[in-house]
Amino acid sequence: MAAGLHSTRFYALLKREFQRYVRRPWNTFLPPMITNVLYFSVFGVILGARIEEIQGFSYILFLLPGLVVLGAISNAFENASFSIFHGRWNKYIHETLTSPLSYTEMVLAYVLSSASRGVIVGVIIAIIGALFTPVGIAQPFYLVAFMLVVTLLFASLGIVGGLVADDFDHLTVMNQFILRPLVFFGGVFYSLEILPPLWRTVSLLNPMVYMVNGVRYGFLGYSDVDPNAALAVLSGLTVAVVVIDVVLFARGYGLTD
Amino acid sequence: MTLAIEATDLVKEYGDVRALSGLSLAVERGEFFGLLGPNGAGKTTFINTLVGLVRKTGGEVRVFGDDVEDDYRKVRNSIGLAPQEFNVDRFFPIREVLMHKAGYHGVSEAEAKRRADEALELVGIYDKRHTRFDWLSGGMKRRLLLARAIVTDPDLLILDEPTAGVDVQLRHDLWEIINRLNDEGTTILLTTHYIEEAERLCDRVAIMDNGRKVTVATPEELMERGSDTITVELRDPPASAPRLDGAVTEIEDVRLEHDRLVVRVEGGGGRVAPRLLNALEDRGHEITDIEISRTSLEEIFVELTEGQRGEVERDGPERDTLEAY
Ligand SMILES: Nc1ncnc2c1ncn2[C@@H]1O[C@H](COP(=O)(O)OP(=O)(O)OP(=O)(O)O)[C@@H](O)[C@H]1O
Ligand SMILES: [Mg+2]
């Protein structure tokens, strides 16, 4: 089993990574809770009352899936990039690097644990949203599938981020200048239908559009794009990024001198 | 029998810096092997190539016959490393840190817990098991590094300056622990700047300088290579040092210090002394006292590493100054 999974080794790292964030709920779960209470109050309740229904849904209901995606992917990304970067910075990632884990095992442990944080935060945000407005789940399969694939994708991108960063500031930059704009123009706050045709087409190049619409389809049964195509493309992308992670680990990029 | 470590023409370049330039070294299974050399000699770089923290630029290294890159998992499984720099997980109490490390090596959780406690007790910080690394004292941190290195029950234990900055008590504790592990069959690679430590513990030592091996020998052999000093007290000291090199071939240098003649000789002073005394008496000097002092390993070390520098810079302007010493 040259590149396969050895359960004890792999679970040891997976568990360590999982416990790292679960044991610090004030740092990991409280901030997104506060932020999303604010989002739902201001955008959903106060502004939402003055915004027309979108595709037959109240604005706050339309907003909810977008906020779930936003919280889930940024937490998945942040967890992976922070864990890798912090470990490099303080050199304790050597504990894993000098162990007989395969590079695939290392990457999968970091990716799965970070994705799990994204999913947990997503669930928390959905619950907060449900306190503001009743929400059902129209397409459970799609909801689960999209939540898994978007958190896995951003967890694996977070690994790349954690490996290329040379400084804590780089992590902030990635979040502020790449993640945020993609999310804000990704249809979290509006439907593509309200855009002029040119911008609607341009928006379709933004991968975030497919994630937000996929999760929205799961909750509301409505999507601006074809959910099956979106799921296929995002899954392909996730596999590709995970492969890149493994290659970077195997080459020791950012990890070895 | 396969060697514990076998390096052949190992090269590591960091940009312009050549940290290892053609290092070849063999460490036998079960051996207690010392790696000595001045700061920047390449000791840590060499160690890090074994565990995958440094990518070699060229050459080959095997650990128990396995290539460090092709069979990286087997190699890493067999090594326990207590590094020079602290690199311990800060998120977890130290007992869990040890359990994690054992887990990464495929040890089940129950067994990992048992081993973690055992290792902490062995190095004497079991009381601190619920503490995080940052809250340990400097010496306790060193102890933890050793505990983490042995918790995976390695066949090759590598200690990169384990006694740097620790008190005498801890140093002796560490010596005892690693000596016992060595007796039980663990191969040990130790780097240190305390020559006395190498002399006391190691079966063989390699002296490195400028990324290369200068020599490999037992501590005793190294001592033989040094020059001893014979100090002779004369009743009527002459005005200048008598010329004795014709009479005793081992003589390297003769100096007159007040009423004493200080003679540096190659090899063991005990063998040379009788002939030296005869030669002096032949020349009419009366001897009142004699003292032979052996060179310390430390002096030999300095000689060897400086000599190497001289060789590297053979054509450089420093040549004359170096030879004047
Ligand atoms: N990451 C690095 N990047 C660039 N140069 C490095 C790096 N690590 C080590 N070096 C250089 O490589 C050479 C060997 O360093 P190394 O740490 O192996 O020496 P050492 O023998 O362990 O020294 P010491 O006794 O001080 O620990 C030095 O010139 C050092 O500056
Ligand atoms: Mg060093």
Coordinates of C-alpha atoms and ligand atoms in Angstrom, one line a residue:
Chain A
M1 CA 0.0 0.0 0.0
A2 CA 2.6 2.5 -1.1
A3 CA 0.4 5.6 -1.3
G4 CA -2.6 4.2 0.4
L5 CA -4.1 4.8 3.9
H6 CA -2.7 3.2 7.0
S7 CA -5.6 3.6 9.3
T8 CA -3.8 4.2 12.7
R9 CA -1.3 6.7 11.3
F10 CA -3.9 8.5 9.2
Y11 CA -6.5 8.7 12.0
A12 CA -3.9 10.0 14.5
L13 CA -3.2 13.0 12.3
L14 CA -6.9 13.4 11.4
K15 CA -7.8 13.4 15.0
R16 CA -5.1 15.8 16.0
E17 CA -6.2 18.3 13.3
F18 CA -9.9 17.9 14.3
Q19 CA -9.1 18.5 18.0
R20 CA -7.0 21.5 17.2
Y21 CA -10.0 23.5 16.2
V22 CA -12.8 21.8 18.2
R23 CA -11.0 22.5 21.5
R24 CA -10.9 26.2 20.8
P25 CA -14.6 27.0 20.1
W26 CA -14.1 30.7 21.1
N27 CA -11.7 31.1 18.3
T28 CA -13.2 28.9 15.7
F29 CA -17.0 28.9 16.1
L30 CA -17.9 32.1 17.9
P31 CA -16.6 34.6 15.3
P32 CA -18.7 33.2 12.4
M33 CA -21.7 33.0 14.8
I34 CA -21.4 36.7 15.6
T35 CA -20.8 37.7 12.0
N36 CA -23.8 35.8 10.7
V37 CA -26.1 37.1 13.3
L38 CA -25.1 40.6 12.1
Y39 CA -25.6 39.6 8.4
F40 CA -29.0 38.2 9.0
S41 CA -30.1 41.1 11.1
V42 CA -28.8 43.9 8.8
F43 CA -29.1 42.4 5.3
G44 CA -31.9 40.0 6.0
V45 CA -34.2 41.8 8.4
I46 CA -33.6 45.5 8.2
L47 CA -32.6 45.8 4.5
G48 CA -34.4 42.7 3.4
A49 CA -37.8 44.1 4.3
R50 CA -37.3 46.8 1.6
I51 CA -36.1 44.3 -1.1
E52 CA -38.5 42.6 -3.4
E53 CA -38.8 38.9 -3.5
I54 CA -36.3 37.1 -5.7
Q55 CA -37.7 34.3 -7.8
G56 CA -40.5 34.0 -5.3
F57 CA -38.3 33.9 -2.2
S58 CA -38.1 36.5 0.5
Y59 CA -34.6 38.2 0.5
I60 CA -33.6 36.7 3.8
L61 CA -34.4 33.2 2.6
F62 CA -32.6 33.8 -0.7
L63 CA -29.6 35.1 1.3
L64 CA -29.4 32.2 3.7
P65 CA -27.7 29.6 1.4
G66 CA -25.2 32.2 0.2
L67 CA -24.2 33.0 3.8
V68 CA -23.9 29.3 4.6
V69 CA -21.5 28.8 1.6
L70 CA -19.5 31.9 2.5
G71 CA -19.0 30.8 6.1
A72 CA -18.3 27.2 5.2
I73 CA -15.7 27.9 2.5
S74 CA -13.9 30.6 4.3
N75 CA -13.6 28.5 7.5
A76 CA -12.4 25.5 5.5
F77 CA -9.8 27.6 3.7
E78 CA -8.7 29.4 6.9
N79 CA -8.3 26.2 8.8
A80 CA -6.2 24.4 6.3
S81 CA -4.0 27.5 5.5
F82 CA -3.6 28.4 9.1
S83 CA -2.8 24.9 10.3
I84 CA -0.2 24.3 7.6
F85 CA 1.3 27.8 7.9
H86 CA 1.4 27.9 11.7
G87 CA 3.0 24.4 11.7
R88 CA 5.7 25.7 9.2
W89 CA 6.2 28.9 11.1
N90 CA 6.8 27.1 14.4
K91 CA 8.3 24.1 12.7
Y92 CA 6.1 21.6 14.5
I93 CA 4.9 20.4 11.1
H94 CA 8.2 18.5 11.3
E95 CA 6.4 16.1 13.6
T96 CA 4.3 14.9 10.8
L97 CA 6.9 15.3 8.1
T98 CA 9.4 13.1 9.9
S99 CA 6.8 10.4 10.4
P100 CA 6.1 7.5 8.2
L101 CA 2.9 9.0 6.9
S102 CA 2.5 8.9 3.1
Y103 CA 2.2 12.3 1.4
T104 CA -1.4 11.3 0.4
E105 CA -2.2 10.5 4.1
M106 CA -0.9 13.9 5.2
V107 CA -2.8 15.8 2.6
L108 CA -6.1 13.9 3.2
A109 CA -5.9 14.4 6.9
Y110 CA -5.5 18.1 6.6
V111 CA -8.1 18.4 3.9
L112 CA -10.8 16.3 5.6
S113 CA -10.3 18.0 9.0
S114 CA -10.5 21.4 7.5
A115 CA -13.5 20.5 5.4
S116 CA -15.2 19.2 8.5
R117 CA -14.8 22.6 10.2
G118 CA -16.4 24.2 7.1
V119 CA -19.3 21.9 7.3
I120 CA -19.8 22.5 11.0
V121 CA -19.7 26.3 10.5
G122 CA -22.2 25.9 7.6
V123 CA -24.6 24.0 9.8
I124 CA -24.3 26.6 12.6
I125 CA -25.0 29.4 10.1
A126 CA -28.1 27.5 8.7
I127 CA -29.4 27.1 12.3
I128 CA -28.8 30.8 13.0
G129 CA -30.7 31.6 9.7
A130 CA -33.5 29.3 10.7
L131 CA -34.0 31.4 13.9
F132 CA -34.6 34.4 11.7
T133 CA -36.8 32.8 9.0
P134 CA -38.3 29.3 8.5
V135 CA -36.3 27.4 6.0
G136 CA -36.7 23.9 4.6
I137 CA -34.4 21.6 2.7
A138 CA -35.8 21.0 -0.8
Q139 CA -33.1 18.8 -2.2
P140 CA -31.2 17.0 0.7
F141 CA -28.9 15.0 -1.6
Y142 CA -27.8 18.1 -3.5
L143 CA -27.4 20.1 -0.2
V144 CA -25.1 17.4 1.3
A145 CA -23.2 16.9 -1.9
F146 CA -22.6 20.6 -2.5
M147 CA -21.6 21.3 1.1
L148 CA -19.1 18.5 1.0
V149 CA -17.6 19.4 -2.3
V150 CA -17.2 23.1 -1.7
T151 CA -15.6 22.6 1.7
L152 CA -13.3 20.0 0.4
L153 CA -12.4 22.3 -2.5
F154 CA -11.6 25.2 -0.3
A155 CA -9.8 23.1 2.3
S156 CA -7.5 21.8 -0.4
L157 CA -7.0 25.3 -1.8
G158 CA -6.2 26.3 1.8
I159 CA -3.3 23.8 1.8
V160 CA -1.8 25.5 -1.2
G161 CA -2.3 28.9 0.6
G162 CA -0.6 27.6 3.7
L163 CA 2.4 26.3 1.7
V164 CA 3.0 29.4 -0.4
A165 CA 2.5 31.9 2.4
D166 CA 5.8 33.3 3.8
D167 CA 4.1 35.5 6.3
F168 CA 0.9 35.7 8.3
D169 CA -0.1 38.7 6.3
H170 CA -0.1 36.6 3.1
L171 CA -3.0 34.6 4.6
T172 CA -5.0 37.8 5.2
V173 CA -4.2 39.0 1.7
M174 CA -5.5 35.7 0.2
N175 CA -8.7 36.0 2.2
Q176 CA -9.3 39.7 1.5
F177 CA -8.2 40.0 -2.1
I178 CA -9.1 36.7 -3.6
L179 CA -11.8 34.9 -1.5
R180 CA -13.9 38.0 -0.6
P181 CA -14.3 39.5 -4.1
L182 CA -15.1 36.1 -5.6
V183 CA -17.8 35.5 -2.9
F184 CA -19.3 39.0 -3.2
F185 CA -19.6 38.7 -7.0
G186 CA -20.6 35.1 -6.7
G187 CA -24.3 35.6 -6.2
V188 CA -24.5 35.4 -2.4
F189 CA -26.4 38.6 -2.2
Y190 CA -28.2 38.7 -5.5
S191 CA -29.6 36.6 -8.3
L192 CA -27.7 36.6 -11.6
E193 CA -31.1 37.2 -13.2
I194 CA -30.9 40.9 -12.1
L195 CA -27.6 41.4 -13.9
P196 CA -27.3 42.8 -17.5
P197 CA -26.5 39.9 -20.0
L198 CA -22.8 40.7 -20.3
W199 CA -22.2 40.6 -16.5
R200 CA -24.3 37.5 -16.2
T201 CA -22.0 35.8 -18.7
V202 CA -18.8 37.1 -17.0
S203 CA -20.2 35.9 -13.6
L204 CA -20.5 32.4 -15.0
L205 CA -16.7 32.3 -15.0
N206 CA -16.7 32.7 -11.2
P207 CA -16.6 29.2 -9.6
M208 CA -18.3 30.7 -6.5
V209 CA -21.5 31.2 -8.6
Y210 CA -21.8 27.4 -8.9
M211 CA -21.2 26.7 -5.3
V212 CA -23.7 29.3 -4.0
N213 CA -26.3 28.2 -6.5
G214 CA -25.7 24.5 -5.8
V215 CA -26.3 25.0 -2.1
R216 CA -29.2 27.3 -2.8
Y217 CA -30.7 24.5 -4.9
G218 CA -30.3 22.2 -2.0
F219 CA -32.2 24.5 0.4
L220 CA -34.7 26.2 -1.9
G221 CA -34.9 24.0 -5.0
Y222 CA -34.0 27.0 -7.1
S223 CA -30.8 27.6 -8.9
D224 CA -29.5 30.1 -11.6
V225 CA -27.3 27.3 -13.1
D226 CA -27.7 23.6 -13.8
P227 CA -26.9 21.8 -10.4
N228 CA -25.7 18.6 -12.0
A229 CA -23.2 20.3 -14.3
A230 CA -22.1 22.5 -11.3
L231 CA -21.6 19.4 -9.1
A232 CA -19.6 17.7 -11.8
V233 CA -17.3 20.7 -12.5
L234 CA -16.7 21.4 -8.8
S235 CA -15.9 17.7 -8.0
G236 CA -13.4 17.7 -10.9
L237 CA -11.8 20.8 -9.6
T238 CA -11.6 19.4 -6.1
V239 CA -9.8 16.3 -7.2
A240 CA -7.4 18.4 -9.3
V241 CA -6.5 20.6 -6.3
V242 CA -6.0 17.6 -4.0
V243 CA -3.6 16.1 -6.5
I244 CA -1.7 19.4 -6.6
D245 CA -1.5 19.3 -2.8
V246 CA -0.1 15.8 -2.8
V247 CA 2.5 16.8 -5.5
L248 CA 3.5 19.9 -3.5
F249 CA 3.9 17.8 -0.3
A250 CA 5.9 15.2 -2.2
R251 CA 8.2 17.8 -3.6
G252 CA 8.5 19.4 -0.1
Y253 CA 7.3 22.7 -1.5
G254 CA 7.5 25.2 1.4
L255 CA 8.2 22.3 3.8
T256 CA 11.8 21.3 3.3
D257 CA 15.0 23.3 2.8
Chain B
M1 CA 25.2 -6.8 7.7
T2 CA 23.6 -3.6 6.5
L3 CA 24.9 -0.3 7.9
A4 CA 22.7 2.0 10.0
I5 CA 23.6 5.0 7.9
E6 CA 25.5 5.0 4.7
A7 CA 26.1 8.3 3.0
T8 CA 28.0 8.5 -0.3
D9 CA 29.2 11.8 -1.9
L10 CA 26.3 13.7 -0.3
V11 CA 25.9 17.2 -1.5
K12 CA 23.6 19.9 -0.3
E13 CA 23.5 23.5 -1.6
Y14 CA 21.4 26.3 -0.3
G15 CA 21.8 28.8 -3.2
D16 CA 25.5 29.7 -3.1
V17 CA 26.1 28.0 0.3
R18 CA 27.5 24.5 0.0
A19 CA 26.4 23.0 3.3
L20 CA 27.5 19.5 2.4
S21 CA 30.1 19.0 -0.2
G22 CA 30.7 15.3 -0.9
L23 CA 30.2 13.8 2.5
S24 CA 30.7 10.1 2.8
L25 CA 30.0 8.4 6.1
A26 CA 29.2 5.0 7.4
V27 CA 27.6 4.3 10.8
E28 CA 27.3 0.7 11.9
R29 CA 24.3 -0.9 13.4
G30 CA 24.3 -0.7 17.2
E31 CA 27.1 1.8 17.2
F32 CA 27.3 5.0 19.4
F33 CA 28.5 7.4 16.8
G34 CA 29.5 11.0 17.4
L35 CA 29.5 13.8 14.8
L36 CA 31.7 16.7 15.7
G37 CA 32.5 19.9 13.9
P38 CA 32.5 23.6 14.3
N39 CA 29.4 25.8 13.8
G40 CA 28.2 25.6 10.2
A41 CA 30.1 22.4 9.5
G42 CA 26.9 20.8 8.1
K43 CA 26.0 18.4 10.9
T44 CA 22.3 19.5 11.2
T45 CA 22.0 19.6 7.4
F46 CA 23.2 16.0 7.3
I47 CA 20.8 14.8 9.9
N48 CA 17.9 16.6 8.2
T49 CA 18.6 14.8 4.9
L50 CA 18.0 11.6 6.8
V51 CA 14.5 12.5 8.0
G52 CA 13.3 14.4 5.0
L53 CA 13.5 17.9 6.2
V54 CA 16.3 18.7 3.8
R55 CA 16.4 17.6 0.1
K56 CA 19.8 16.6 -0.9
T57 CA 21.3 18.2 -4.0
G58 CA 23.3 15.1 -4.9
G59 CA 24.8 11.9 -3.7
E60 CA 23.1 9.0 -1.9
V61 CA 22.0 8.2 1.7
R62 CA 20.6 5.0 3.0
V63 CA 19.3 4.2 6.5
F64 CA 19.3 0.5 7.3
G65 CA 19.7 -0.1 3.6
D66 CA 16.7 1.9 2.5
D67 CA 17.0 5.0 0.4
V68 CA 15.9 8.1 2.2
E69 CA 13.8 9.4 -0.7
D70 CA 12.6 6.2 -2.4
D71 CA 11.7 4.4 0.8
Y72 CA 11.0 7.5 2.9
R73 CA 8.4 5.9 5.0
K74 CA 10.5 3.0 6.1
V75 CA 13.4 5.3 6.8
R76 CA 11.3 7.7 8.8
N77 CA 9.7 4.8 10.7
S78 CA 13.1 3.7 12.0
I79 CA 14.4 7.1 13.2
G80 CA 13.8 9.0 16.3
L81 CA 15.1 12.6 16.2
A82 CA 15.7 15.0 19.0
P83 CA 16.5 18.1 16.9
Q84 CA 18.7 21.1 17.7
E85 CA 15.8 23.6 17.5
F86 CA 12.6 23.3 19.3
N87 CA 9.8 22.2 17.0
V88 CA 7.0 21.0 19.2
D89 CA 3.3 21.3 18.7
R90 CA 2.1 24.2 20.9
F91 CA -1.6 23.4 20.8
F92 CA -1.6 20.3 22.9
P93 CA -0.3 19.2 26.4
I94 CA 3.0 17.4 26.0
R95 CA 1.6 14.0 26.8
E96 CA -0.8 14.3 23.9
V97 CA 2.0 15.6 21.7
L98 CA 3.9 12.3 22.4
M99 CA 0.7 10.3 21.8
H100 CA 0.3 12.0 18.4
K101 CA 3.8 11.3 17.4
A102 CA 3.5 7.6 18.3
G103 CA 0.2 7.5 16.4
Y104 CA 1.8 8.9 13.3
H105 CA 4.1 5.9 13.5
G106 CA 1.2 3.5 13.6
V107 CA 1.1 2.9 17.3
S108 CA -2.4 2.2 18.6
E109 CA -3.9 4.8 21.0
A110 CA -3.8 2.7 24.1
E111 CA -0.2 1.7 23.5
A112 CA 0.6 5.3 22.6
K113 CA -0.7 6.5 25.9
R114 CA 1.3 3.9 27.8
R115 CA 4.5 4.8 25.9
A116 CA 4.0 8.5 26.3
D117 CA 3.7 8.1 30.1
E118 CA 6.7 5.8 30.1
A119 CA 8.8 8.2 28.1
L120 CA 7.8 11.2 30.2
E121 CA 8.7 9.3 33.4
L122 CA 12.0 8.2 31.9
V123 CA 13.1 11.8 31.2
G124 CA 11.7 13.0 34.5
I125 CA 8.9 15.3 33.4
Y126 CA 5.8 13.1 34.0
D127 CA 4.5 15.7 36.5
K128 CA 4.3 18.1 33.6
R129 CA 2.3 15.8 31.4
H130 CA -0.8 18.1 31.2
T131 CA 1.3 21.2 30.5
R132 CA 1.9 22.7 27.1
F133 CA 5.4 22.9 25.6
D134 CA 5.6 26.7 25.9
W135 CA 5.2 26.5 29.7
L136 CA 8.2 24.2 30.2
S137 CA 11.6 25.4 31.3
G138 CA 14.4 25.3 28.9
G139 CA 15.9 22.1 30.3
M140 CA 12.5 20.4 30.4
K141 CA 12.0 21.3 26.8
R142 CA 15.3 19.4 26.0
R143 CA 14.0 16.5 28.0
L144 CA 10.7 16.5 26.1
L145 CA 12.6 16.4 22.8
L146 CA 14.3 13.2 23.9
A147 CA 11.0 11.8 25.1
R148 CA 9.5 12.5 21.7
A149 CA 12.4 10.9 20.0
I150 CA 12.2 7.6 21.9
V151 CA 8.4 7.3 22.1
T152 CA 8.3 5.7 18.7
D153 CA 10.9 3.1 19.8
P154 CA 13.4 3.9 17.0
D155 CA 16.2 1.7 15.8
L156 CA 18.3 4.8 15.1
L157 CA 18.2 7.6 17.6
I158 CA 19.6 10.9 16.5
L159 CA 20.4 13.6 19.0
D160 CA 21.4 17.0 17.6
E161 CA 23.1 18.8 20.5
P162 CA 20.9 17.3 23.2
T163 CA 22.9 18.8 26.0
A164 CA 23.3 22.3 24.7
G165 CA 22.6 24.7 27.6
V166 CA 21.4 22.1 30.1
D167 CA 22.6 21.7 33.7
V168 CA 25.0 19.0 34.9
Q169 CA 22.3 16.9 36.4
L170 CA 20.3 16.7 33.3
R171 CA 23.4 16.0 31.2
H172 CA 24.2 13.0 33.3
D173 CA 20.6 11.8 33.2
L174 CA 20.6 12.1 29.4
W175 CA 23.9 10.2 29.2
E176 CA 22.6 7.4 31.3
I177 CA 19.4 7.1 29.3
I178 CA 21.0 7.1 25.9
N179 CA 23.8 4.8 27.1
R180 CA 21.2 2.3 28.3
L181 CA 19.3 2.5 24.9
N182 CA 22.6 1.9 23.1
D183 CA 23.3 -1.1 25.3
E184 CA 19.9 -2.4 24.3
G185 CA 20.8 -2.2 20.7
T186 CA 19.7 1.2 19.5
T187 CA 22.1 2.8 17.1
I188 CA 22.9 6.4 18.2
L189 CA 24.1 9.4 16.3
L190 CA 25.0 12.3 18.5
T191 CA 26.3 15.7 17.6
T192 CA 27.8 17.8 20.3
H193 CA 30.2 20.6 21.0
Y194 CA 31.2 19.1 24.3
I195 CA 34.2 17.1 23.3
E196 CA 34.3 15.4 26.7
E197 CA 30.8 14.1 26.0
A198 CA 31.9 12.5 22.8
E199 CA 34.9 11.1 24.4
R200 CA 32.9 9.6 27.2
L201 CA 30.0 8.2 25.2
C202 CA 31.0 7.4 21.6
D203 CA 32.4 4.3 20.1
R204 CA 33.6 6.3 17.1
V205 CA 33.5 10.0 16.1
A206 CA 33.5 11.7 12.8
I207 CA 34.9 15.2 12.6
M208 CA 33.3 17.3 9.9
D209 CA 34.3 20.7 8.6
N210 CA 33.0 22.7 5.6
G211 CA 30.5 20.0 4.7
R212 CA 33.1 17.3 4.5
K213 CA 34.4 14.5 6.7
V214 CA 37.8 15.3 8.1
T215 CA 38.4 12.1 9.9
V216 CA 36.7 9.1 11.5
A217 CA 38.3 7.4 14.5
T218 CA 37.7 6.2 18.0
P219 CA 38.3 8.8 20.6
E220 CA 41.4 6.9 21.8
E221 CA 42.8 6.9 18.3
L222 CA 42.3 10.6 18.0
M223 CA 44.1 11.2 21.2
E224 CA 47.1 9.2 19.8
R225 CA 47.2 11.6 16.9
G226 CA 47.7 14.6 19.1
S227 CA 51.0 16.0 20.3
D228 CA 51.8 15.7 23.9
T229 CA 53.8 18.3 25.8
I230 CA 56.8 17.5 28.0
T231 CA 57.8 20.2 30.4
V232 CA 61.3 19.8 31.8
E233 CA 62.7 21.9 34.6
L234 CA 66.5 22.6 34.3
R235 CA 68.8 23.6 37.1
D236 CA 70.8 26.0 35.0
P237 CA 68.5 27.3 32.3
P238 CA 70.4 28.0 29.0
A239 CA 70.0 31.4 27.2
S240 CA 68.2 29.8 24.3
A241 CA 66.3 26.6 23.7
P242 CA 68.8 23.8 22.8
R243 CA 68.4 22.2 19.4
L244 CA 67.2 18.6 19.9
D245 CA 65.4 17.7 16.7
G246 CA 68.4 15.6 15.5
A247 CA 68.4 13.5 18.6
V248 CA 64.7 12.9 19.0
T249 CA 62.7 12.7 15.8
E250 CA 59.3 13.1 17.3
I251 CA 60.0 16.6 18.5
E252 CA 57.8 19.2 16.9
D253 CA 58.7 22.3 18.8
V254 CA 60.9 23.4 21.7
R255 CA 60.4 26.6 23.7
L256 CA 62.1 28.1 26.6
E257 CA 59.7 29.5 29.2
H258 CA 61.7 31.0 32.1
D259 CA 63.6 28.2 33.6
R260 CA 61.5 25.5 31.9
L261 CA 61.9 23.8 28.6
V262 CA 58.5 23.1 26.9
V263 CA 58.8 20.4 24.3
R264 CA 55.9 19.4 22.1
V265 CA 56.2 15.9 20.7
E266 CA 54.2 13.9 18.2
G267 CA 52.3 11.0 19.7
G268 CA 52.6 9.7 23.3
G269 CA 54.8 11.7 25.5
G270 CA 55.7 8.7 27.7
R271 CA 57.5 7.0 24.9
V272 CA 59.6 10.0 24.0
A273 CA 60.4 11.3 27.4
P274 CA 63.4 8.9 28.3
R275 CA 65.1 9.7 25.0
L276 CA 64.5 13.4 25.5
L277 CA 66.0 13.2 28.9
N278 CA 69.0 11.3 27.7
A279 CA 69.6 13.8 24.9
L280 CA 69.4 16.7 27.4
E281 CA 71.8 15.1 29.8
D282 CA 74.2 14.3 26.9
R283 CA 74.2 18.1 26.2
G284 CA 75.1 18.8 29.8
H285 CA 71.8 19.9 31.3
E286 CA 70.7 18.9 34.7
I287 CA 67.1 18.0 35.1
T288 CA 65.2 18.8 38.3
D289 CA 61.6 18.0 37.3
I290 CA 59.6 16.7 34.5
E291 CA 55.9 16.7 33.6
I292 CA 54.0 15.2 30.7
S293 CA 50.7 16.5 29.7
R294 CA 48.5 14.8 27.1
T295 CA 46.7 16.8 24.5
S296 CA 43.0 17.0 25.1
L297 CA 40.6 15.8 22.4
E298 CA 39.5 19.4 22.3
E299 CA 42.9 20.5 21.1
I300 CA 43.0 17.8 18.5
F301 CA 39.7 18.9 17.3
V302 CA 40.8 22.4 16.9
E303 CA 43.9 21.3 15.1
L304 CA 42.0 19.1 12.7
T305 CA 39.4 21.6 11.8
E306 CA 41.8 24.4 11.4
G307 CA 44.1 22.3 9.4
Q308 CA 41.3 21.5 7.1
R309 CA 40.6 25.2 6.6
G310 CA 44.3 25.7 5.8
E311 CA 44.1 23.0 3.2
V312 CA 41.0 24.5 1.6
E313 CA 42.7 27.8 1.4
R314 CA 46.0 26.4 0.4
D315 CA 46.7 28.9 -2.3
G316 CA 45.2 31.8 -0.4
P317 CA 47.0 34.6 1.3
E318 CA 46.5 33.1 4.7
R319 CA 49.0 30.4 4.0
D320 CA 51.9 31.9 5.7
T321 CA 50.0 32.9 8.8
L322 CA 48.6 29.4 9.1
E323 CA 51.9 27.8 8.8
A324 CA 53.4 30.1 11.4
Y325 CA 51.2 28.5 14.1
Ligands
LIG1 N1 17.8 26.8 5.5 C1 19.1 27.2 5.2 N2 19.2 28.1 4.2 C2 20.4 28.5 3.8 N3 21.6 28.1 4.4 C3 21.5 27.2 5.4 C4 20.2 26.7 5.8 N4 20.5 25.9 6.9 C5 21.8 25.8 7.0 N5 22.4 26.6 6.2 C6 23.9 26.8 6.0 O1 24.5 25.6 5.8 C7 25.7 25.5 6.6 C8 25.6 24.3 7.5 O2 24.7 24.5 8.5 P1 24.3 23.4 9.6 O3 23.2 23.9 10.4 O4 24.2 22.1 8.9 O5 25.6 23.4 10.5 P2 25.9 22.7 11.9 O6 27.1 21.9 11.7 O7 24.7 22.0 12.4 O8 26.2 23.9 12.8 P3 25.9 24.1 14.4 O9 27.0 23.5 15.1 O10 26.0 25.6 14.5 O11 24.6 23.6 14.7 C9 25.9 26.8 7.3 O12 26.7 27.6 6.4 C10 24.5 27.4 7.3 O13 24.5 28.8 7.2
MG2 MG 23.5 22.1 14.0

